[in-house]
Amino acid sequence: MKDMNSLGHTTWNDSLCTKIQKANDLWKIQKEYWTNHKRSMLAISF
């Protein structure tokens, strides 16, 4: 891991975009998980 001060501004922007992308991916994964979880709970209750 490089020192943050030695990295350029564009690299910082890229890493920020990467963090946002990862957060979006994580949100999608969680949304899919809960959708499947609700389905399985409904299947169990009926």
XYZ file of C-alpha atoms in Angstrom:
46
model
C 0.000 0.000 0.000
C 1.461 3.324 -1.088
C 1.421 6.458 1.049
C -1.698 8.486 0.291
C 0.320 11.717 0.016
C 2.468 10.252 -2.789
C -0.578 9.318 -4.862
C -1.882 11.717 -7.500
C -5.300 13.382 -7.449
C -6.574 11.216 -10.308
C -5.569 8.075 -8.421
C -7.509 9.328 -5.395
C -10.556 9.889 -7.608
C -10.156 6.405 -9.066
C -10.009 4.854 -5.607
C -13.101 6.821 -4.600
C -14.946 5.524 -7.671
C -13.801 2.016 -6.778
C -15.149 2.422 -3.239
C -18.498 3.648 -4.573
C -18.611 0.727 -7.018
C -17.848 -1.736 -4.224
C -20.565 -0.187 -2.057
C -23.070 -0.516 -4.911
C -22.068 -4.143 -5.454
C -22.405 -4.867 -1.730
C -25.847 -3.232 -1.680
C -26.965 -5.360 -4.644
C -25.667 -8.512 -2.962
C -27.485 -7.651 0.283
C -30.681 -6.836 -1.624
C -30.535 -10.181 -3.439
C -29.801 -11.973 -0.168
C -32.803 -10.441 1.591
C -35.084 -11.114 -1.393
C -34.053 -14.773 -1.345
C -34.299 -14.864 2.452
C -37.866 -13.520 2.370
C -38.790 -16.115 -0.262
C -37.382 -18.937 1.835
C -39.174 -17.632 4.932
C -42.456 -17.529 3.011
C -41.830 -21.049 1.755
C -41.270 -22.250 5.333
C -44.354 -20.486 6.739
C -46.752 -21.931 4.146
